[in-house]
Short mmCIF file of C-alpha atoms and ligand atoms in Angstrom, two decimals:
data_model
loop_
_atom_site.label_atom_id
_atom_site.label_comp_id
_atom_site.label_asym_id
_atom_site.label_seq_id
_atom_site.Cartn_x
_atom_site.Cartn_y
_atom_site.Cartn_z
CA MET A 28 -131.05 -120.70 30.71
CA GLU A 29 -134.78 -120.04 30.38
CA THR A 30 -135.29 -117.18 28.31
CA ILE A 31 -139.02 -116.85 28.40
CA ARG A 32 -140.06 -116.45 31.63
CA ASP A 33 -143.53 -116.42 33.43
CA MET A 34 -143.24 -112.21 35.04
CA GLU A 35 -144.97 -112.16 38.29
CA PRO A 36 -146.91 -108.74 38.88
CA PRO A 37 -145.19 -106.32 40.81
CA PRO A 38 -146.76 -106.50 44.40
CA HIS A 39 -148.54 -103.19 43.85
CA ILE A 40 -150.62 -104.49 41.20
CA ILE A 41 -151.77 -107.33 42.79
CA GLY A 42 -154.17 -105.19 44.55
CA ILE A 43 -155.73 -103.78 41.84
CA LYS A 44 -157.91 -105.20 39.19
CA HIS A 45 -155.82 -106.78 36.24
CA PHE A 46 -156.73 -108.52 33.22
CA VAL A 47 -154.41 -110.85 31.57
CA ASP A 48 -156.46 -111.94 28.26
CA TYR A 49 -156.04 -110.33 25.05
CA LYS A 50 -159.56 -109.10 24.37
CA THR A 51 -159.87 -107.24 27.71
CA VAL A 52 -156.92 -105.65 27.49
CA ASP A 53 -157.48 -104.23 23.76
CA GLU A 54 -160.61 -103.11 25.01
CA ILE A 55 -159.18 -101.20 27.84
CA LEU A 56 -156.43 -99.78 25.52
CA LYS A 57 -158.94 -98.83 22.99
CA SER A 58 -161.82 -97.34 25.15
CA LYS A 59 -162.48 -93.80 25.52
CA ASN A 60 -163.68 -94.40 29.02
CA PHE A 61 -160.26 -94.67 30.24
CA ARG A 62 -157.45 -92.26 30.49
CA GLN A 63 -153.58 -93.01 31.39
CA GLY A 64 -153.06 -94.43 34.59
CA SER A 65 -149.33 -95.34 34.82
CA HIS A 66 -146.65 -92.68 35.83
CA GLN A 67 -148.54 -91.35 38.90
CA GLU A 68 -145.44 -91.24 41.20
CA SER A 69 -143.12 -90.17 38.59
CA GLN A 70 -144.84 -86.94 37.94
CA PRO A 71 -141.84 -84.76 38.60
CA PHE A 72 -140.11 -86.71 35.68
CA PHE A 73 -142.91 -87.09 33.10
CA GLY A 74 -145.69 -84.91 34.41
CA ASP A 75 -148.04 -83.10 31.67
CA SER A 76 -145.57 -85.19 29.02
CA LEU A 77 -147.20 -86.70 26.23
CA LEU A 78 -147.64 -89.92 27.97
CA THR A 79 -149.81 -88.46 30.87
CA ILE A 80 -152.04 -86.04 29.01
CA ASP A 81 -155.18 -87.37 27.35
CA HIS A 82 -158.00 -86.83 24.77
CA GLY A 83 -157.67 -83.34 23.28
CA GLU A 84 -154.77 -81.98 24.88
CA HIS A 85 -153.20 -85.32 23.79
CA PHE A 86 -154.31 -84.76 20.48
CA GLU A 87 -152.71 -81.48 19.96
CA ARG A 88 -149.61 -82.77 21.52
CA ARG A 89 -149.24 -85.56 19.36
CA ARG A 90 -150.30 -83.27 16.30
CA LEU A 91 -147.29 -80.88 17.45
CA GLU A 92 -144.53 -83.76 17.21
CA ALA A 93 -145.92 -85.76 14.72
CA PRO A 94 -143.65 -84.21 12.00
CA LEU A 95 -140.67 -86.14 13.81
CA PHE A 96 -142.06 -89.23 12.70
CA ARG A 97 -143.03 -88.32 9.25
CA LYS A 98 -141.82 -90.95 6.35
CA GLU A 99 -138.77 -88.45 5.23
CA ALA A 100 -137.47 -87.78 8.67
CA LEU A 101 -137.75 -91.56 9.30
CA GLU A 102 -135.83 -92.08 6.13
CA TYR A 103 -133.41 -89.39 7.36
CA TYR A 104 -132.61 -90.77 10.77
CA GLU A 105 -132.22 -94.13 9.42
CA ARG A 106 -129.85 -93.31 6.79
CA GLU A 107 -127.99 -90.26 8.22
CA GLU A 108 -127.80 -91.15 11.94
CA LEU A 109 -128.77 -94.34 12.86
CA LEU A 110 -126.55 -96.41 10.50
CA PRO A 111 -123.22 -94.03 11.10
CA LEU A 112 -124.06 -94.39 14.79
CA ILE A 113 -124.26 -98.24 15.08
CA SER A 114 -120.87 -98.47 12.77
CA SER A 115 -118.78 -95.81 15.01
CA SER A 116 -120.02 -97.72 18.29
CA LEU A 117 -118.89 -100.92 16.78
CA GLU A 118 -115.48 -99.34 15.99
CA GLU A 119 -115.40 -98.01 19.49
CA CYS A 120 -115.71 -102.04 20.33
CA GLU A 121 -112.53 -102.74 18.53
CA GLN A 122 -110.53 -100.81 21.31
CA ASN A 123 -111.25 -103.79 23.62
CA ARG A 124 -109.76 -106.42 21.90
CA GLY A 125 -108.09 -108.92 24.20
CA ALA A 126 -105.03 -110.90 24.15
CA ASP A 127 -106.47 -113.43 22.06
CA GLY A 128 -107.26 -111.17 19.19
CA LEU A 129 -110.94 -111.43 19.88
CA VAL A 130 -113.43 -108.26 20.38
CA ARG A 131 -115.34 -108.81 23.50
CA ALA A 132 -118.44 -106.47 24.69
CA ASP A 133 -121.43 -106.29 26.87
CA LEU A 134 -124.26 -106.47 24.34
CA CYS A 135 -126.50 -104.28 26.87
CA LEU A 136 -123.85 -101.77 27.16
CA LEU A 137 -123.13 -101.68 23.33
CA VAL A 138 -126.67 -101.44 22.50
CA ARG A 139 -127.44 -98.69 25.16
CA ASN A 140 -124.52 -96.54 23.78
CA MET A 141 -126.19 -96.65 20.18
CA LEU A 142 -129.59 -95.87 21.28
CA ALA A 143 -128.54 -93.07 23.64
CA ARG A 144 -126.82 -91.13 20.69
CA ILE A 145 -129.75 -91.78 18.19
CA SER A 146 -132.35 -90.61 21.14
CA ALA A 147 -130.27 -87.42 21.85
CA VAL A 148 -130.54 -86.89 17.99
CA THR A 149 -134.33 -87.55 18.05
CA THR A 150 -134.88 -85.67 20.98
CA GLY A 151 -132.30 -82.43 20.46
CA ILE A 152 -129.70 -83.08 23.16
CA ASP A 153 -125.98 -81.92 21.79
CA GLY A 154 -122.79 -82.90 22.41
CA VAL A 155 -123.74 -86.89 22.77
CA ASP A 156 -120.34 -87.41 20.29
CA THR A 157 -117.47 -88.98 22.34
CA PRO A 158 -117.50 -92.21 23.97
CA GLU A 159 -116.89 -90.24 27.11
CA ARG A 160 -119.78 -87.99 26.67
CA THR A 161 -122.07 -90.83 25.50
CA ASP A 162 -121.15 -92.67 28.37
CA ALA A 163 -122.01 -89.55 30.53
CA PHE A 164 -125.39 -88.87 28.56
CA ARG A 165 -126.25 -92.50 28.65
CA THR A 166 -125.63 -92.66 32.46
CA TYR A 167 -127.92 -89.67 32.81
CA VAL A 168 -130.28 -91.20 30.78
CA GLU A 169 -130.59 -94.17 32.75
CA GLN A 170 -130.97 -92.58 36.08
CA LEU A 171 -133.86 -90.47 34.83
CA GLY A 172 -135.55 -93.76 33.56
CA THR A 173 -135.12 -94.97 37.02
CA GLY A 174 -137.11 -92.08 38.33
CA ALA A 175 -139.42 -92.40 35.34
CA THR A 176 -140.28 -95.79 36.12
CA VAL A 177 -140.16 -95.38 39.96
CA GLU A 178 -143.45 -97.26 40.12
CA TRP A 179 -141.72 -100.48 39.36
CA SER A 180 -138.47 -100.05 41.47
CA THR A 181 -137.57 -102.36 44.14
CA GLU A 182 -136.32 -99.42 46.33
CA ASP A 183 -137.82 -96.79 48.64
CA HIS A 184 -140.11 -94.90 45.98
CA GLY A 185 -139.31 -91.52 47.87
CA GLU A 186 -135.63 -91.89 48.12
CA VAL A 187 -135.55 -92.76 44.51
CA ILE A 188 -137.41 -89.56 43.56
CA GLU A 189 -134.96 -87.46 45.78
CA ARG A 190 -131.73 -88.97 44.51
CA ILE A 191 -133.03 -88.67 40.85
CA LEU A 192 -134.00 -85.19 40.84
CA ALA A 193 -130.59 -84.33 42.11
CA ILE A 194 -128.97 -86.06 39.38
CA ARG A 195 -131.27 -84.43 36.68
CA GLN A 196 -129.90 -81.02 37.82
CA GLY A 197 -126.57 -82.11 36.31
CA PHE A 198 -128.09 -83.24 33.40
CA VAL A 199 -129.89 -79.92 33.15
CA GLU A 200 -126.05 -78.18 33.15
CA GLU A 201 -124.28 -80.36 31.30
CA PHE A 202 -126.32 -81.40 28.32
CA TYR A 203 -129.97 -80.34 28.16
CA GLY A 204 -129.43 -76.03 29.25
CA PRO A 205 -126.72 -75.80 26.25
CA SER A 206 -128.75 -77.61 23.66
CA VAL A 207 -131.95 -75.57 24.54
CA GLU A 208 -129.99 -72.35 24.29
CA ARG A 209 -128.47 -73.19 21.07
CA ARG A 210 -132.07 -74.12 19.86
CA CYS A 211 -133.69 -70.98 21.04
CA GLU A 212 -131.08 -68.97 19.23
CA LEU A 213 -131.17 -70.61 15.79
CA ILE A 214 -135.13 -70.10 16.22
CA ASP A 215 -134.57 -66.38 16.77
CA GLN A 216 -132.10 -66.20 13.95
CA PHE A 217 -135.04 -68.22 11.77
CA ARG A 218 -137.61 -65.69 12.85
CA ALA A 219 -135.30 -62.60 11.88
CA GLY A 220 -134.73 -64.17 8.53
CA GLN A 221 -131.27 -65.20 8.84
CA ILE A 222 -131.94 -68.88 8.41
CA SER A 223 -134.31 -70.93 6.79
CA GLU A 224 -136.22 -73.70 8.21
CA ASP A 225 -134.75 -76.41 6.69
CA ASP A 226 -131.60 -74.89 8.65
CA LEU A 227 -133.40 -75.85 11.93
CA PRO A 228 -132.41 -79.03 13.85
CA ARG A 229 -135.23 -81.82 13.49
CA ASP A 230 -135.88 -82.63 16.69
CA LEU A 231 -138.32 -82.56 19.35
CA LEU A 232 -136.95 -79.63 21.62
CA THR A 233 -136.56 -77.34 18.46
CA LEU A 234 -140.29 -78.09 17.76
CA MET A 235 -141.56 -77.43 21.06
CA TYR A 236 -139.76 -74.13 21.55
CA LEU A 237 -140.50 -73.09 17.90
CA HIS A 238 -144.37 -73.71 18.84
CA TRP A 239 -144.23 -72.76 22.09
CA ASN A 240 -147.67 -72.75 24.13
CA GLU A 241 -148.32 -69.90 26.52
CA ASP A 242 -150.15 -72.83 28.89
CA TRP A 243 -146.84 -74.84 29.25
CA ASP A 244 -144.88 -74.36 32.21
CA ASP A 245 -140.94 -73.43 31.73
CA GLU A 246 -140.10 -77.34 32.75
CA LEU A 247 -142.41 -78.77 30.38
CA PRO A 248 -139.63 -79.49 27.48
CA LEU A 249 -137.34 -80.77 30.17
CA ARG A 250 -140.17 -83.43 31.04
CA GLU A 251 -141.18 -84.12 27.59
CA ALA A 252 -137.23 -84.44 26.46
CA THR A 253 -136.88 -87.05 29.47
CA LEU A 254 -139.94 -88.92 28.04
CA TYR A 255 -138.41 -88.77 24.65
CA THR A 256 -134.87 -90.18 25.81
CA VAL A 257 -136.19 -92.84 28.33
CA ALA A 258 -139.10 -94.01 25.90
CA SER A 259 -136.73 -94.45 23.17
CA SER A 260 -133.55 -95.83 24.53
CA GLN A 261 -134.59 -97.74 27.40
CA THR A 262 -137.04 -100.14 25.45
CA THR A 263 -134.98 -100.90 22.62
CA THR A 264 -132.07 -101.62 24.54
CA HIS A 265 -134.14 -104.22 26.31
CA ALA A 266 -135.59 -105.79 23.17
CA VAL A 267 -132.35 -106.18 21.23
CA PRO A 268 -130.66 -108.79 23.77
CA HIS A 269 -133.76 -110.42 23.75
CA MET A 270 -134.01 -110.34 20.05
CA MET A 271 -130.41 -111.92 19.67
CA MET A 272 -130.83 -114.49 22.62
CA HIS A 273 -134.19 -115.98 20.71
CA LEU A 274 -132.11 -115.97 17.47
CA HIS A 275 -129.43 -117.71 18.85
CA GLU A 276 -131.64 -120.28 20.17
CA TRP A 277 -133.21 -120.37 16.83
CA PHE A 278 -130.23 -121.06 14.75
CA GLU A 279 -129.03 -123.93 17.24
CA VAL A 280 -132.15 -125.84 16.63
CA HIS A 281 -132.59 -124.48 13.14
CA PRO A 282 -129.14 -124.28 11.63
CA GLU A 283 -130.68 -124.42 7.79
CA ASP A 284 -131.85 -121.06 8.97
CA TYR A 285 -128.48 -119.62 10.11
CA GLU A 286 -128.03 -117.92 6.42
CA LYS A 287 -131.07 -115.99 7.12
CA ARG A 288 -129.32 -113.59 9.64
CA PHE A 289 -128.87 -111.43 6.79
CA ASP A 290 -132.54 -111.46 5.75
CA ARG A 291 -134.16 -108.33 6.40
CA GLU A 292 -137.62 -109.91 6.31
CA PHE A 293 -136.59 -112.85 8.86
CA LEU A 294 -135.15 -109.85 11.15
CA LYS A 295 -138.30 -108.11 11.13
CA ARG A 296 -140.28 -111.09 11.94
CA ALA A 297 -137.49 -112.26 15.01
CA GLY A 298 -137.77 -108.34 16.14
CA HIS A 299 -141.68 -108.64 15.94
CA GLU A 300 -141.69 -111.67 18.15
CA ALA A 301 -139.09 -110.98 20.65
CA ILE A 302 -141.12 -107.62 21.24
CA ARG A 303 -144.34 -109.44 21.79
CA LEU A 304 -142.65 -112.11 24.26
CA HIS A 305 -140.79 -109.52 26.24
CA LEU A 306 -142.74 -106.41 27.52
CA PRO A 307 -140.89 -102.76 27.85
CA SER A 308 -142.62 -102.56 31.57
CA PRO A 309 -144.81 -105.00 34.05
CA ALA A 310 -148.19 -103.43 33.17
CA LEU A 311 -149.98 -100.37 31.30
CA LEU A 312 -152.63 -98.88 33.94
CA ARG A 313 -155.77 -96.79 32.75
CA ILE A 314 -157.99 -94.93 35.19
CA ALA A 315 -161.88 -95.15 34.49
CA LEU A 316 -163.51 -91.96 33.66
CA GLU A 317 -166.74 -93.05 34.53
CA ASP A 318 -168.61 -96.31 35.68
CA VAL A 319 -167.57 -98.86 32.85
CA THR A 320 -168.91 -102.24 32.31
CA LEU A 321 -167.01 -104.34 29.95
CA SER A 322 -167.98 -106.71 27.74
CA ASN A 323 -167.10 -109.55 29.98
CA GLY A 324 -169.16 -108.32 32.49
CA ILE A 325 -166.77 -106.87 35.03
CA GLU A 326 -167.43 -103.41 36.70
CA ILE A 327 -164.83 -100.76 37.06
CA ALA A 328 -166.37 -97.93 39.23
CA GLU A 329 -165.40 -94.32 38.27
CA GLY A 330 -161.81 -93.16 39.20
CA GLU A 331 -160.66 -96.64 39.94
CA ARG A 332 -157.29 -97.80 38.50
CA VAL A 333 -156.82 -101.02 36.18
CA ALA A 334 -153.83 -102.51 35.32
CA CYS A 335 -153.58 -104.41 31.80
CA LEU A 336 -150.66 -106.76 32.29
CA PHE A 337 -149.43 -107.44 28.75
CA THR A 338 -147.24 -109.74 28.96
CA PRO A 339 -149.41 -112.51 29.52
CA ALA A 340 -152.09 -110.76 27.10
CA ASN A 341 -148.79 -110.86 24.40
CA ARG A 342 -149.09 -114.73 25.27
CA ASP A 343 -152.95 -115.29 24.78
CA THR A 344 -152.95 -118.77 23.12
CA SER A 345 -156.21 -117.99 22.15
CA VAL A 346 -154.86 -115.33 19.84
CA PHE A 347 -151.27 -116.22 19.10
CA GLY A 348 -151.77 -120.06 19.11
CA ASP A 349 -151.03 -123.02 21.47
CA ASP A 350 -147.17 -122.39 21.27
CA ALA A 351 -147.52 -118.50 22.08
CA LYS A 352 -145.14 -118.62 24.80
CA SER A 353 -142.55 -119.52 22.39
CA PHE A 354 -140.47 -117.84 19.95
CA ASP A 355 -141.39 -118.20 16.27
CA PRO A 356 -140.20 -115.78 13.75
CA TYR A 357 -142.58 -117.83 11.15
CA ARG A 358 -145.70 -117.33 13.44
CA GLU A 359 -148.78 -116.05 11.33
CA VAL A 360 -151.16 -114.13 13.14
CA PRO A 361 -153.68 -113.19 10.63
CA ASP A 362 -156.00 -110.68 12.66
CA VAL A 363 -153.67 -108.91 15.06
CA LYS A 364 -150.55 -106.86 14.92
CA PRO A 365 -147.40 -109.21 14.99
CA TRP A 366 -145.89 -107.34 18.19
CA GLY A 367 -149.63 -107.42 19.90
CA PHE A 368 -149.43 -104.63 22.42
CA ALA A 369 -145.67 -104.31 22.51
CA PHE A 370 -146.13 -100.74 21.74
CA GLY A 371 -149.19 -100.18 23.95
CA GLY A 372 -152.88 -99.58 22.20
CA GLY A 373 -155.37 -96.70 21.41
CA GLU A 374 -154.26 -92.97 21.92
CA HIS A 375 -151.10 -93.66 23.89
CA THR A 376 -149.53 -95.69 21.14
CA CYS A 377 -145.96 -95.62 20.88
CA ILE A 378 -145.08 -92.75 18.91
CA GLY A 379 -141.62 -94.15 18.03
CA ARG A 380 -143.26 -97.29 16.77
CA THR A 381 -141.80 -96.72 13.06
CA LEU A 382 -138.60 -95.66 14.40
CA VAL A 383 -138.14 -99.30 15.68
CA THR A 384 -140.17 -101.53 13.44
CA GLY A 385 -139.64 -99.14 10.30
CA LEU A 386 -142.24 -98.34 8.14
CA SER A 387 -141.91 -101.32 5.60
CA ALA A 388 -143.42 -103.59 8.29
CA ARG A 389 -146.00 -105.99 7.09
CA THR A 390 -148.47 -103.28 8.58
CA ASP A 391 -147.07 -100.46 6.55
CA GLY A 392 -147.07 -101.41 2.86
CA ASP A 393 -143.93 -101.83 1.28
CA GLU A 394 -142.45 -98.57 1.30
CA GLY A 395 -139.89 -96.84 3.98
CA THR A 396 -137.23 -97.93 5.98
CA ASP A 397 -136.12 -101.16 8.25
CA GLY A 398 -136.11 -99.53 11.78
CA THR A 399 -133.56 -99.90 14.56
CA LEU A 400 -133.96 -103.56 15.48
CA VAL A 401 -133.42 -104.88 12.00
CA ASN A 402 -130.34 -102.39 11.69
CA ILE A 403 -128.45 -103.31 15.10
CA ALA A 404 -129.30 -106.86 14.16
CA LEU A 405 -127.91 -106.88 10.56
CA ALA A 406 -124.61 -104.86 12.07
CA LEU A 407 -124.10 -107.34 14.88
CA PHE A 408 -124.46 -110.37 12.58
CA GLY A 409 -121.95 -108.43 10.46
CA ALA A 410 -119.53 -108.25 13.34
CA GLY A 411 -119.68 -111.93 13.46
CA ILE A 412 -121.71 -111.77 17.19
CA GLU A 413 -121.49 -115.05 19.04
CA LEU A 414 -122.27 -115.74 22.84
CA ASP A 415 -119.25 -115.51 25.13
CA PRO A 416 -118.80 -119.24 26.25
CA GLU A 417 -117.08 -118.14 29.60
CA GLU A 418 -120.00 -116.06 30.64
CA MET A 419 -123.90 -116.37 30.29
CA PRO A 420 -126.16 -113.48 30.10
CA ALA A 421 -128.05 -112.76 32.99
CA PHE A 422 -131.27 -110.76 33.95
CA THR A 423 -131.32 -107.67 35.70
CA GLU A 424 -132.40 -107.69 39.54
CA LEU A 425 -132.76 -104.19 39.94
CA SER A 426 -136.30 -103.60 38.59
CA TYR A 427 -139.67 -105.83 37.93
CA HIS A 428 -138.33 -105.48 34.07
CA ASP A 429 -138.01 -108.40 31.78
CA ALA A 430 -134.72 -107.41 30.81
CA TYR A 431 -131.06 -108.40 30.73
CA GLY A 432 -128.66 -106.47 32.71
CA ARG A 433 -125.46 -108.04 31.11
CA PHE A 434 -125.23 -109.98 27.91
CA PRO A 435 -121.40 -110.76 27.34
CA VAL A 436 -120.45 -111.47 23.55
CA ILE A 437 -117.90 -111.76 21.35
CA LEU A 438 -117.63 -110.00 18.02
CA ARG A 439 -115.28 -112.40 15.99
CA ASP A 440 -115.38 -110.65 12.75
CA LEU A 441 -113.97 -107.18 14.15
CA MET B 15 -144.33 -91.52 -6.33
CA ALA B 16 -145.48 -94.42 -8.62
CA ASP B 17 -148.98 -93.52 -8.57
CA PRO B 18 -149.90 -89.68 -8.60
CA GLU B 19 -153.67 -90.34 -7.84
CA LEU B 20 -154.44 -90.35 -4.11
CA HIS B 21 -155.71 -94.15 -2.76
CA VAL B 22 -156.45 -93.62 0.69
CA LYS B 23 -156.92 -96.92 2.67
CA ILE B 24 -157.20 -97.69 6.75
CA ASN B 25 -155.38 -100.90 7.73
CA SER B 26 -158.07 -102.45 9.76
CA LEU B 27 -155.37 -104.76 11.51
CA ILE B 28 -153.65 -102.05 13.11
CA CYS B 29 -156.45 -99.38 13.39
CA GLU B 30 -157.69 -98.35 17.17
CA GLY B 31 -160.38 -96.31 16.40
CA THR B 32 -159.03 -93.13 17.89
CA ALA B 33 -160.51 -90.94 15.45
CA TYR B 34 -157.53 -88.67 15.34
CA CYS B 35 -157.75 -88.96 11.26
CA VAL B 36 -161.46 -87.78 11.34
CA ARG B 37 -160.32 -84.85 13.50
CA ILE B 38 -157.93 -83.73 10.87
CA ASN B 39 -159.79 -84.63 7.70
CA PRO B 40 -163.58 -85.15 8.59
CA ASP B 41 -164.28 -85.08 4.78
CA VAL B 42 -162.31 -87.72 4.09
CA PHE B 43 -162.48 -90.34 7.13
CA GLY B 44 -165.14 -91.36 9.62
CA ILE B 45 -165.71 -93.63 12.27
CA GLY B 46 -167.79 -97.07 11.13
CA THR B 47 -169.91 -99.16 13.10
CA ASP B 48 -167.26 -101.62 14.39
CA GLY B 49 -165.79 -98.11 16.08
CA LEU B 50 -162.55 -98.49 13.55
CA GLY B 51 -161.76 -95.58 11.23
CA GLU B 52 -163.54 -95.85 7.61
CA VAL B 53 -162.62 -93.99 4.43
CA LEU B 54 -165.27 -91.74 3.17
CA VAL B 55 -163.83 -90.64 0.17
CA ASP B 56 -160.86 -93.22 -1.08
CA ARG B 57 -159.89 -91.13 -4.07
CA PRO B 58 -159.58 -87.89 -2.86
CA ALA B 59 -158.64 -84.88 -5.03
CA PRO B 60 -154.77 -83.61 -5.22
CA GLU B 61 -155.34 -80.88 -3.13
CA PHE B 62 -155.83 -83.38 0.03
CA GLU B 63 -152.48 -84.56 -0.09
CA ASP B 64 -151.16 -82.42 2.53
CA SER B 65 -153.95 -83.16 4.95
CA LEU B 66 -153.60 -86.81 4.35
CA GLU B 67 -150.08 -86.85 5.28
CA GLU B 68 -150.70 -84.87 8.48
CA ALA B 69 -153.32 -87.54 9.11
CA ALA B 70 -151.26 -90.64 8.25
CA THR B 71 -148.59 -89.52 10.47
CA LEU B 72 -150.26 -88.33 13.19
CA CYS B 73 -152.39 -91.38 13.54
CA PRO B 74 -151.45 -93.14 16.69
CA THR B 75 -150.98 -96.37 14.83
CA ARG B 76 -150.08 -95.41 11.71
CA ALA B 77 -152.67 -97.57 10.29
CA ILE B 78 -153.56 -95.07 7.14
CA THR B 79 -151.49 -95.03 3.94
CA TYR B 80 -152.64 -92.83 0.73
C1 HEM C 511 -139.00 -101.35 21.28
C2 HEM C 511 -139.09 -100.31 21.50
C3 HEM C 511 -140.28 -99.57 22.32
C4 HEM C 511 -141.30 -100.39 22.66
C5 HEM C 511 -141.72 -101.54 23.03
C6 HEM C 511 -142.36 -99.05 23.07
C7 HEM C 511 -143.04 -99.32 23.91
C8 HEM C 511 -144.28 -98.40 24.07
C9 HEM C 511 -145.56 -98.59 24.74
C10 HEM C 511 -145.95 -99.79 25.28
C11 HEM C 511 -145.97 -97.05 25.23
C12 HEM C 511 -147.20 -96.73 25.52
C13 HEM C 511 -147.42 -96.79 27.26
C14 HEM C 511 -148.70 -96.45 27.90
O1 HEM C 511 -149.80 -96.57 26.75
O2 HEM C 511 -148.83 -96.17 28.68
C15 HEM C 511 -145.34 -96.25 24.67
C16 HEM C 511 -145.25 -94.73 24.45
C17 HEM C 511 -144.06 -94.16 24.10
N1 HEM C 511 -142.99 -94.49 23.30
FE1 HEM C 511 -142.42 -96.41 23.17
N2 HEM C 511 -141.62 -98.01 22.49
C18 HEM C 511 -140.39 -98.28 22.02
C19 HEM C 511 -139.58 -97.26 21.78
C20 HEM C 511 -139.79 -95.80 21.15
C21 HEM C 511 -138.80 -94.84 20.53
C22 HEM C 511 -137.85 -95.39 19.49
C23 HEM C 511 -139.39 -93.56 20.88
C24 HEM C 511 -138.70 -92.25 20.24
C25 HEM C 511 -139.49 -91.29 20.32
C26 HEM C 511 -140.70 -93.98 21.88
C27 HEM C 511 -141.44 -93.12 22.65
C28 HEM C 511 -142.67 -93.25 23.29
C29 HEM C 511 -143.43 -92.08 23.76
C30 HEM C 511 -143.12 -90.48 23.25
C31 HEM C 511 -144.59 -92.54 24.17
C32 HEM C 511 -145.98 -91.97 24.35
C33 HEM C 511 -147.09 -91.87 23.47
C34 HEM C 511 -148.04 -91.40 24.19
O3 HEM C 511 -148.21 -91.54 25.06
O4 HEM C 511 -148.89 -90.83 23.08
N3 HEM C 511 -140.70 -95.25 22.00
N4 HEM C 511 -143.78 -96.80 24.00
#
């Protein structure tokens, strides 16, 4: 099958100025003359969340949330939360042993479950602990994700928003409400001197309620939590199957590299290549704050919305070489980030990047963590992952996202 | 920590010039003529450590080490 597709821009992008070359996309994302232009329709889900605010307000919000991504916090998540969650998710797969003695799984679903749990921990949603509760939470996050990315939906957008708002009520009653209540009680105990700050959970909701800002509306933490759960789970769940597919193809052509499936540095590079080639959405949108003339001479009027098509930009041969459209874990690109624009650029650069790539990526010196991609890949190779010859992976048809919808695998060593 | 002295660096490969570091710590960080972050004092006194940690963690691209 063709695993690296040319992604056609969705219809509503065709009508606005869009850019496909690395240099211009870089210029726009870094420029202070533009603001966030995505998620206009999905305001009920993401409105006023970190992703949709800009400049001074954005700086303050990021400053508030940055402690979640301190080095110690990243080390804690990886050791105390991520690794046990990966192991327990794989153990649960063993219940699906077939008559032939083999464990089969859908990698999309398996990774979605792993990521649902870790995203619940970082966001501050309790009770995502049994397979049933994980399933329920994951389903909510996926539905909220559909609402939050309604711009890219192939269904009627108004109907999607109405349907998902009703579903969100269930999420609030079942998960969000009780989690907030527990955090507020703990914060009260902390303020009364009954517990120390170290006894408070290290998550987004605790931070927000601990440092409440009178300018916020009561629902803002819900929308911020929606952003965190959706942004942290759907992106990585899209990335892992791509990474495993590319490694599968790579090892077929380069069998001498198969032993590197447990080599963290090799896996890290493979992860960077996978996310460089497969971006989490079709485009990053920006709105000009004033009349702008780009360095290529193109003029953008104040208030005009432009689209940065970061898939073609991340495959720009003038930056990544003549074979930019292929997967090469040994690729060396001296002057740019190995993942290109996978995490966006400028102010809105993904706040969770270090959770994904670890802090020990080429760009972070030699300290820190390995990140979710490497840890999940290591665990999958440890479980003896193979493609299931009876059913090939298939891409999703439900949206314009570059993602697998089904990825059947055998976990031979479980 | 292996080296108790602070040694501030900005990785120009990943810096995007948001200047968030300058807002946190204008004595240590500035913006150069290329629009990217610049280290003004690369060996600041130990009392800067907390604010450097904040700048490094807040930097949207995590370009700062110290
Ligand atoms: C492979 C994994 C991931 C990819 C490819 C990815 C990609 C991105 C991109 C492209 C943006 C910028 C969107 C824009 O500028 O319009 C972004 C923002 C964001 N991401 Fe990620 N992300 C990933 C994982 C995560 C994780 C694990 C978290 C967990 C907290 C997260 C949370 C966020 C948040 C909160 C924002 C908004 C940041 C802001 O606007 O300042 N992401 N991400």
